[in-house]
Amino acid sequence: KELRKRIVESGVADKVSRSIDGVWKLRQSYFYRHGQTAFGYAGQVQRAVEAEGLVFTLIEARDDWAAGPKNSYFTVICRIDPKP
């Protein structure tokens, strides 16, 4: 829960969840893309996770676009593990 709180407070994600099998899902809403892509967002998440001294493994990065504002998200699904 502490990592989830730090990620949200850092502004990297609007919403963070973790499944029971250890897979994390991070979402960042947007109104305009301003040239950003889902993989660019995944890079931001990776840098934030690695700055915490953890290992980031990308599973999926996607752009969940919707016609209305606040309904579009960059979504990253990943594993976040301690360094070996």
Tab-separated table of C-alpha atoms in Angstrom:
chain	number	residue	atom	x	y	z
A	1	LYS	CA	0.000	0.000	0.000
A	2	GLU	CA	2.894	2.335	0.680
A	3	LEU	CA	4.267	1.946	-2.869
A	4	ARG	CA	0.804	2.556	-4.339
A	5	LYS	CA	0.509	5.777	-2.316
A	6	ARG	CA	3.946	7.030	-3.393
A	7	ILE	CA	3.173	6.348	-7.077
A	8	VAL	CA	-0.097	8.296	-6.945
A	9	GLU	CA	1.479	11.152	-4.970
A	10	SER	CA	4.319	11.401	-7.508
A	11	GLY	CA	1.774	12.079	-10.273
A	12	VAL	CA	2.815	9.075	-12.359
A	13	ALA	CA	-0.654	7.480	-12.121
A	14	ASP	CA	-4.211	8.503	-11.276
A	15	LYS	CA	-5.163	4.983	-10.271
A	16	VAL	CA	-3.024	2.076	-9.128
A	17	SER	CA	-4.176	-1.456	-8.383
A	18	ARG	CA	-2.449	-4.750	-7.675
A	19	SER	CA	-3.953	-8.161	-8.258
A	20	ILE	CA	-3.479	-11.077	-5.920
A	21	ASP	CA	-0.939	-12.658	-8.301
A	22	GLY	CA	1.321	-9.580	-8.070
A	23	VAL	CA	0.422	-7.899	-11.363
A	24	TRP	CA	0.110	-4.119	-11.153
A	25	LYS	CA	-2.191	-1.918	-13.259
A	26	LEU	CA	-1.496	1.813	-13.459
A	27	ARG	CA	-3.689	4.348	-15.243
A	28	GLN	CA	-3.094	7.966	-16.156
A	29	SER	CA	-5.984	9.949	-17.599
A	30	TYR	CA	-5.503	12.492	-20.366
A	31	PHE	CA	-7.538	14.970	-22.373
A	32	TYR	CA	-4.982	15.570	-25.141
A	33	ARG	CA	-2.131	13.190	-25.935
A	34	HIS	CA	0.370	15.950	-26.820
A	35	GLY	CA	2.410	13.365	-28.727
A	36	GLN	CA	2.599	10.949	-25.823
A	37	THR	CA	2.081	7.237	-26.427
A	38	ALA	CA	1.257	4.285	-24.208
A	39	PHE	CA	4.870	3.087	-24.479
A	40	GLY	CA	6.134	6.552	-23.558
A	41	TYR	CA	3.929	6.406	-20.477
A	42	ALA	CA	5.307	2.930	-19.705
A	43	GLY	CA	8.777	4.488	-19.750
A	44	GLN	CA	7.677	7.084	-17.182
A	45	VAL	CA	6.320	4.336	-14.945
A	46	GLN	CA	9.516	2.316	-15.359
A	47	ARG	CA	11.703	5.272	-14.339
A	48	ALA	CA	9.522	5.951	-11.271
A	49	VAL	CA	9.574	2.297	-10.179
A	50	GLU	CA	13.312	1.932	-10.694
A	51	ALA	CA	13.877	5.168	-8.731
A	52	GLU	CA	12.270	3.317	-5.811
A	53	GLY	CA	14.966	0.637	-6.162
A	54	LEU	CA	12.573	-1.943	-7.610
A	55	VAL	CA	12.500	-4.046	-10.788
A	56	PHE	CA	9.919	-3.155	-13.476
A	57	THR	CA	8.736	-5.770	-15.996
A	58	LEU	CA	6.290	-4.539	-18.648
A	59	ILE	CA	3.439	-6.890	-19.535
A	60	GLU	CA	1.240	-4.526	-21.557
A	61	ALA	CA	0.975	-0.823	-22.429
A	62	ARG	CA	-2.156	0.481	-24.099
A	63	ASP	CA	-4.078	3.615	-24.947
A	64	ASP	CA	-7.673	3.298	-23.710
A	65	TRP	CA	-9.083	6.174	-25.740
A	66	ALA	CA	-12.690	7.336	-25.365
A	67	ALA	CA	-14.570	10.207	-26.971
A	68	GLY	CA	-15.274	12.086	-23.732
A	69	PRO	CA	-12.848	13.922	-21.467
A	70	LYS	CA	-11.582	12.090	-18.385
A	71	ASN	CA	-12.491	8.802	-20.036
A	72	SER	CA	-9.203	8.316	-21.886
A	73	TYR	CA	-6.299	6.604	-20.158
A	74	PHE	CA	-2.837	5.310	-20.767
A	75	THR	CA	-2.743	1.939	-19.036
A	76	VAL	CA	0.350	-0.002	-18.020
A	77	ILE	CA	0.172	-3.573	-16.757
A	78	CYS	CA	3.405	-4.748	-15.180
A	79	ARG	CA	5.183	-6.615	-12.438
A	80	ILE	CA	7.016	-4.689	-9.739
A	81	ASP	CA	9.464	-6.794	-7.775
A	82	PRO	CA	12.317	-6.215	-5.330
A	83	LYS	CA	15.818	-6.346	-6.772
A	84	PRO	CA	17.390	-9.794	-6.405
